[in-house]
Amino acid sequence: MLALIERFYTPECGAVVIDEVDAAYTDLRSYRRRIAFVEQDAPIMHGTVRENLAYAHPNATEQQLVRAVELAGLAEVVDRFEGGLEAAVGEHGRSLSGGERQRLAIARALLSEPHLLLLDEPTSNLDPLSEAAISQTLRQLRGHCTVIVATHRYSTIRDSDSVIVLDGGRIAAAGSHDELSATSPYYRELTKDTVTADGLARRS
């Protein structure tokens, strides 16, 4: 579905509609400039924080860099490093935790000021504290751009304005978390949770 939104595929039926316009009838280059995509295993390159951020936007201003870092919830991490944005992250970002690498990738995507941000399993394989940090980042993005998150983790999307539940490639239910909890047995089954010591809800 994320690939359809990015127009890597053309729908055989139906349409991808953004801002009430069928994406098939818009210029592909200008259309994709409005979209940013963060992969499940977001690549981090050998180099500095700044170089990783500005990779796709080499002419970004300092103000734009700082804004992207703040929106992605990465400011505390950058402040912790000696050298700040000039700190080296190591090969494949080995000096960063999984959650920090993911937030760096989100900040890099936000640097283009997208209208639509696509996230593919942003909390997959993260520890509870890192997952909580990414969830906080998603909350901070409210009002800045539309975010579509593909995930198997209920805790990642429980604060979403709208949740679409897929079963076998088809929409099984749609609504807010509270609405789905009240009306969808399938959703309730998916979100049977236990609460860990740090208060983060996780699937049992």
JSON list of C-alpha atoms in Angstrom, two decimals, residues 22-156:
[
{"chain": "A", "resi": 22, "resn": "ASP", "atom": "CA", "xyz": [-6.25, 11.52, -8.33]},
{"chain": "A", "resi": 23, "resn": "ALA", "atom": "CA", "xyz": [-2.50, 10.95, -8.11]},
{"chain": "A", "resi": 24, "resn": "ALA", "atom": "CA", "xyz": [-2.48, 9.29, -11.53]},
{"chain": "A", "resi": 25, "resn": "TYR", "atom": "CA", "xyz": [-3.20, 12.66, -13.15]},
{"chain": "A", "resi": 26, "resn": "THR", "atom": "CA", "xyz": [-0.43, 14.63, -11.45]},
{"chain": "A", "resi": 27, "resn": "ASP", "atom": "CA", "xyz": [3.18, 15.09, -12.55]},
{"chain": "A", "resi": 28, "resn": "LEU", "atom": "CA", "xyz": [5.19, 12.23, -11.00]},
{"chain": "A", "resi": 29, "resn": "ARG", "atom": "CA", "xyz": [8.22, 14.31, -10.01]},
{"chain": "A", "resi": 30, "resn": "SER", "atom": "CA", "xyz": [6.22, 17.08, -8.34]},
{"chain": "A", "resi": 31, "resn": "TYR", "atom": "CA", "xyz": [3.97, 14.47, -6.71]},
{"chain": "A", "resi": 32, "resn": "ARG", "atom": "CA", "xyz": [6.89, 12.60, -5.13]},
{"chain": "A", "resi": 33, "resn": "ARG", "atom": "CA", "xyz": [8.46, 15.84, -3.90]},
{"chain": "A", "resi": 34, "resn": "ARG", "atom": "CA", "xyz": [5.50, 16.09, -1.54]},
{"chain": "A", "resi": 35, "resn": "ILE", "atom": "CA", "xyz": [6.19, 12.65, -0.03]},
{"chain": "A", "resi": 36, "resn": "ALA", "atom": "CA", "xyz": [8.95, 11.36, 2.27]},
{"chain": "A", "resi": 37, "resn": "PHE", "atom": "CA", "xyz": [9.46, 7.69, 3.06]},
{"chain": "A", "resi": 38, "resn": "VAL", "atom": "CA", "xyz": [11.36, 6.11, 5.97]},
{"chain": "A", "resi": 39, "resn": "GLU", "atom": "CA", "xyz": [12.17, 2.43, 5.60]},
{"chain": "A", "resi": 40, "resn": "GLN", "atom": "CA", "xyz": [11.98, -0.17, 8.35]},
{"chain": "A", "resi": 41, "resn": "ASP", "atom": "CA", "xyz": [15.78, -0.46, 8.39]},
{"chain": "A", "resi": 42, "resn": "ALA", "atom": "CA", "xyz": [16.57, 3.15, 7.60]},
{"chain": "A", "resi": 43, "resn": "PRO", "atom": "CA", "xyz": [20.15, 3.36, 6.23]},
{"chain": "A", "resi": 44, "resn": "ILE", "atom": "CA", "xyz": [22.58, 5.50, 8.21]},
{"chain": "A", "resi": 45, "resn": "MET", "atom": "CA", "xyz": [25.85, 6.33, 6.50]},
{"chain": "A", "resi": 46, "resn": "HIS", "atom": "CA", "xyz": [29.37, 6.67, 7.85]},
{"chain": "A", "resi": 47, "resn": "GLY", "atom": "CA", "xyz": [29.86, 10.35, 8.60]},
{"chain": "A", "resi": 48, "resn": "THR", "atom": "CA", "xyz": [28.46, 13.04, 10.87]},
{"chain": "A", "resi": 49, "resn": "VAL", "atom": "CA", "xyz": [24.94, 13.70, 12.04]},
{"chain": "A", "resi": 50, "resn": "ARG", "atom": "CA", "xyz": [24.85, 16.74, 9.75]},
{"chain": "A", "resi": 51, "resn": "GLU", "atom": "CA", "xyz": [25.99, 14.75, 6.71]},
{"chain": "A", "resi": 52, "resn": "ASN", "atom": "CA", "xyz": [23.33, 12.11, 7.33]},
{"chain": "A", "resi": 53, "resn": "LEU", "atom": "CA", "xyz": [20.64, 14.75, 7.73]},
{"chain": "A", "resi": 54, "resn": "ALA", "atom": "CA", "xyz": [21.59, 16.80, 4.68]},
{"chain": "A", "resi": 55, "resn": "TYR", "atom": "CA", "xyz": [22.19, 13.86, 2.34]},
{"chain": "A", "resi": 56, "resn": "ALA", "atom": "CA", "xyz": [18.98, 14.44, 0.41]},
{"chain": "A", "resi": 57, "resn": "HIS", "atom": "CA", "xyz": [18.95, 18.23, 0.94]},
{"chain": "A", "resi": 58, "resn": "PRO", "atom": "CA", "xyz": [22.57, 19.45, 0.75]},
{"chain": "A", "resi": 59, "resn": "ASN", "atom": "CA", "xyz": [21.53, 23.11, 0.57]},
{"chain": "A", "resi": 60, "resn": "ALA", "atom": "CA", "xyz": [19.47, 23.02, 3.76]},
{"chain": "A", "resi": 61, "resn": "THR", "atom": "CA", "xyz": [19.93, 26.00, 6.05]},
{"chain": "A", "resi": 62, "resn": "GLU", "atom": "CA", "xyz": [20.97, 25.71, 9.67]},
{"chain": "A", "resi": 63, "resn": "GLN", "atom": "CA", "xyz": [17.46, 26.73, 10.68]},
{"chain": "A", "resi": 64, "resn": "GLN", "atom": "CA", "xyz": [15.95, 23.93, 8.59]},
{"chain": "A", "resi": 65, "resn": "LEU", "atom": "CA", "xyz": [18.36, 21.38, 10.10]},
{"chain": "A", "resi": 66, "resn": "VAL", "atom": "CA", "xyz": [17.55, 22.46, 13.65]},
{"chain": "A", "resi": 67, "resn": "ARG", "atom": "CA", "xyz": [13.80, 22.38, 12.95]},
{"chain": "A", "resi": 68, "resn": "ALA", "atom": "CA", "xyz": [13.98, 18.84, 11.53]},
{"chain": "A", "resi": 69, "resn": "VAL", "atom": "CA", "xyz": [16.03, 17.65, 14.51]},
{"chain": "A", "resi": 70, "resn": "GLU", "atom": "CA", "xyz": [13.55, 19.14, 16.96]},
{"chain": "A", "resi": 71, "resn": "LEU", "atom": "CA", "xyz": [10.49, 17.76, 15.16]},
{"chain": "A", "resi": 72, "resn": "ALA", "atom": "CA", "xyz": [12.01, 14.28, 15.09]},
{"chain": "A", "resi": 73, "resn": "GLY", "atom": "CA", "xyz": [12.70, 14.36, 18.82]},
{"chain": "A", "resi": 74, "resn": "LEU", "atom": "CA", "xyz": [16.44, 14.13, 18.18]},
{"chain": "A", "resi": 75, "resn": "ALA", "atom": "CA", "xyz": [17.54, 17.38, 19.85]},
{"chain": "A", "resi": 76, "resn": "GLU", "atom": "CA", "xyz": [18.49, 15.77, 23.18]},
{"chain": "A", "resi": 77, "resn": "VAL", "atom": "CA", "xyz": [20.55, 13.14, 21.38]},
{"chain": "A", "resi": 78, "resn": "VAL", "atom": "CA", "xyz": [22.42, 15.76, 19.34]},
{"chain": "A", "resi": 79, "resn": "ASP", "atom": "CA", "xyz": [23.02, 17.89, 22.44]},
{"chain": "A", "resi": 80, "resn": "ARG", "atom": "CA", "xyz": [24.50, 14.87, 24.20]},
{"chain": "A", "resi": 81, "resn": "PHE", "atom": "CA", "xyz": [27.15, 14.35, 21.53]},
{"chain": "A", "resi": 82, "resn": "GLU", "atom": "CA", "xyz": [30.42, 16.18, 21.74]},
{"chain": "A", "resi": 83, "resn": "GLY", "atom": "CA", "xyz": [30.38, 18.22, 18.55]},
{"chain": "A", "resi": 84, "resn": "GLY", "atom": "CA", "xyz": [26.60, 18.23, 18.19]},
{"chain": "A", "resi": 85, "resn": "LEU", "atom": "CA", "xyz": [25.68, 18.01, 14.51]},
{"chain": "A", "resi": 86, "resn": "GLU", "atom": "CA", "xyz": [29.35, 17.47, 13.66]},
{"chain": "A", "resi": 87, "resn": "ALA", "atom": "CA", "xyz": [29.56, 14.28, 15.77]},
{"chain": "A", "resi": 88, "resn": "ALA", "atom": "CA", "xyz": [30.46, 11.11, 13.87]},
{"chain": "A", "resi": 89, "resn": "VAL", "atom": "CA", "xyz": [27.83, 8.37, 13.97]},
{"chain": "A", "resi": 90, "resn": "GLY", "atom": "CA", "xyz": [30.15, 5.52, 12.94]},
{"chain": "A", "resi": 91, "resn": "GLU", "atom": "CA", "xyz": [29.71, 2.87, 10.27]},
{"chain": "A", "resi": 92, "resn": "HIS", "atom": "CA", "xyz": [25.98, 2.22, 9.76]},
{"chain": "A", "resi": 93, "resn": "GLY", "atom": "CA", "xyz": [25.33, 4.54, 12.73]},
{"chain": "A", "resi": 94, "resn": "ARG", "atom": "CA", "xyz": [26.78, 2.12, 15.28]},
{"chain": "A", "resi": 95, "resn": "SER", "atom": "CA", "xyz": [27.23, 4.91, 17.85]},
{"chain": "A", "resi": 96, "resn": "LEU", "atom": "CA", "xyz": [23.43, 5.34, 17.89]},
{"chain": "A", "resi": 97, "resn": "SER", "atom": "CA", "xyz": [20.75, 3.14, 19.39]},
{"chain": "A", "resi": 98, "resn": "GLY", "atom": "CA", "xyz": [18.07, 1.66, 17.14]},
{"chain": "A", "resi": 99, "resn": "GLY", "atom": "CA", "xyz": [15.59, 4.33, 18.18]},
{"chain": "A", "resi": 100, "resn": "GLU", "atom": "CA", "xyz": [18.12, 7.11, 17.62]},
{"chain": "A", "resi": 101, "resn": "ARG", "atom": "CA", "xyz": [18.90, 5.81, 14.11]},
{"chain": "A", "resi": 102, "resn": "GLN", "atom": "CA", "xyz": [15.19, 5.75, 13.33]},
{"chain": "A", "resi": 103, "resn": "ARG", "atom": "CA", "xyz": [14.71, 9.31, 14.60]},
{"chain": "A", "resi": 104, "resn": "LEU", "atom": "CA", "xyz": [17.71, 10.46, 12.56]},
{"chain": "A", "resi": 105, "resn": "ALA", "atom": "CA", "xyz": [16.11, 8.91, 9.47]},
{"chain": "A", "resi": 106, "resn": "ILE", "atom": "CA", "xyz": [12.81, 10.66, 10.28]},
{"chain": "A", "resi": 107, "resn": "ALA", "atom": "CA", "xyz": [14.62, 13.99, 10.73]},
{"chain": "A", "resi": 108, "resn": "ARG", "atom": "CA", "xyz": [16.31, 13.48, 7.34]},
{"chain": "A", "resi": 109, "resn": "ALA", "atom": "CA", "xyz": [12.90, 12.85, 5.75]},
{"chain": "A", "resi": 110, "resn": "LEU", "atom": "CA", "xyz": [11.39, 15.91, 7.43]},
{"chain": "A", "resi": 111, "resn": "LEU", "atom": "CA", "xyz": [14.13, 18.14, 6.04]},
{"chain": "A", "resi": 112, "resn": "SER", "atom": "CA", "xyz": [12.30, 18.17, 2.69]},
{"chain": "A", "resi": 113, "resn": "GLU", "atom": "CA", "xyz": [9.18, 19.48, 4.49]},
{"chain": "A", "resi": 114, "resn": "PRO", "atom": "CA", "xyz": [6.90, 16.80, 3.04]},
{"chain": "A", "resi": 115, "resn": "HIS", "atom": "CA", "xyz": [3.12, 17.03, 2.95]},
{"chain": "A", "resi": 116, "resn": "LEU", "atom": "CA", "xyz": [2.96, 13.28, 3.54]},
{"chain": "A", "resi": 117, "resn": "LEU", "atom": "CA", "xyz": [5.38, 11.17, 5.60]},
{"chain": "A", "resi": 118, "resn": "LEU", "atom": "CA", "xyz": [5.29, 7.38, 5.14]},
{"chain": "A", "resi": 119, "resn": "LEU", "atom": "CA", "xyz": [6.79, 5.19, 7.88]},
{"chain": "A", "resi": 120, "resn": "ASP", "atom": "CA", "xyz": [7.27, 1.45, 7.41]},
{"chain": "A", "resi": 121, "resn": "GLU", "atom": "CA", "xyz": [7.40, -0.39, 10.76]},
{"chain": "A", "resi": 122, "resn": "PRO", "atom": "CA", "xyz": [9.26, 2.47, 12.53]},
{"chain": "A", "resi": 123, "resn": "THR", "atom": "CA", "xyz": [9.35, 0.65, 15.89]},
{"chain": "A", "resi": 124, "resn": "SER", "atom": "CA", "xyz": [10.10, -2.85, 14.64]},
{"chain": "A", "resi": 125, "resn": "ASN", "atom": "CA", "xyz": [12.76, -4.57, 16.77]},
{"chain": "A", "resi": 126, "resn": "LEU", "atom": "CA", "xyz": [13.15, -1.57, 19.09]},
{"chain": "A", "resi": 127, "resn": "ASP", "atom": "CA", "xyz": [13.39, -1.84, 22.87]},
{"chain": "A", "resi": 128, "resn": "PRO", "atom": "CA", "xyz": [10.50, -0.34, 24.91]},
{"chain": "A", "resi": 129, "resn": "LEU", "atom": "CA", "xyz": [12.29, 2.94, 25.68]},
{"chain": "A", "resi": 130, "resn": "SER", "atom": "CA", "xyz": [13.22, 3.49, 22.03]},
{"chain": "A", "resi": 131, "resn": "GLU", "atom": "CA", "xyz": [9.68, 2.64, 20.96]},
{"chain": "A", "resi": 132, "resn": "ALA", "atom": "CA", "xyz": [8.30, 5.16, 23.44]},
{"chain": "A", "resi": 133, "resn": "ALA", "atom": "CA", "xyz": [10.65, 7.81, 22.02]},
{"chain": "A", "resi": 134, "resn": "ILE", "atom": "CA", "xyz": [9.44, 7.15, 18.46]},
{"chain": "A", "resi": 135, "resn": "SER", "atom": "CA", "xyz": [5.82, 7.33, 19.63]},
{"chain": "A", "resi": 136, "resn": "GLN", "atom": "CA", "xyz": [6.59, 10.72, 21.19]},
{"chain": "A", "resi": 137, "resn": "THR", "atom": "CA", "xyz": [8.12, 11.83, 17.88]},
{"chain": "A", "resi": 138, "resn": "LEU", "atom": "CA", "xyz": [4.93, 10.85, 16.05]},
{"chain": "A", "resi": 139, "resn": "ARG", "atom": "CA", "xyz": [2.88, 12.92, 18.52]},
{"chain": "A", "resi": 140, "resn": "GLN", "atom": "CA", "xyz": [5.16, 15.93, 17.90]},
{"chain": "A", "resi": 141, "resn": "LEU", "atom": "CA", "xyz": [4.47, 15.74, 14.15]},
{"chain": "A", "resi": 142, "resn": "ARG", "atom": "CA", "xyz": [0.77, 16.52, 14.60]},
{"chain": "A", "resi": 143, "resn": "GLY", "atom": "CA", "xyz": [-0.10, 19.60, 12.59]},
{"chain": "A", "resi": 144, "resn": "HIS", "atom": "CA", "xyz": [3.15, 19.57, 10.61]},
{"chain": "A", "resi": 145, "resn": "CYS", "atom": "CA", "xyz": [2.38, 16.89, 8.02]},
{"chain": "A", "resi": 146, "resn": "THR", "atom": "CA", "xyz": [0.16, 13.88, 7.45]},
{"chain": "A", "resi": 147, "resn": "VAL", "atom": "CA", "xyz": [1.81, 10.69, 8.70]},
{"chain": "A", "resi": 148, "resn": "ILE", "atom": "CA", "xyz": [0.89, 7.20, 7.50]},
{"chain": "A", "resi": 149, "resn": "VAL", "atom": "CA", "xyz": [2.39, 4.40, 9.57]},
{"chain": "A", "resi": 150, "resn": "ALA", "atom": "CA", "xyz": [2.41, 0.74, 8.53]},
{"chain": "A", "resi": 151, "resn": "THR", "atom": "CA", "xyz": [2.95, -1.37, 11.65]},
{"chain": "A", "resi": 152, "resn": "HIS", "atom": "CA", "xyz": [2.06, -4.55, 13.48]},
{"chain": "A", "resi": 153, "resn": "ARG", "atom": "CA", "xyz": [2.51, -2.85, 16.86]},
{"chain": "A", "resi": 154, "resn": "TYR", "atom": "CA", "xyz": [-0.63, -1.45, 18.44]},
{"chain": "A", "resi": 155, "resn": "SER", "atom": "CA", "xyz": [1.41, 0.76, 20.78]},
{"chain": "A", "resi": 156, "resn": "THR", "atom": "CA", "xyz": [2.83, 2.62, 17.78]}
]
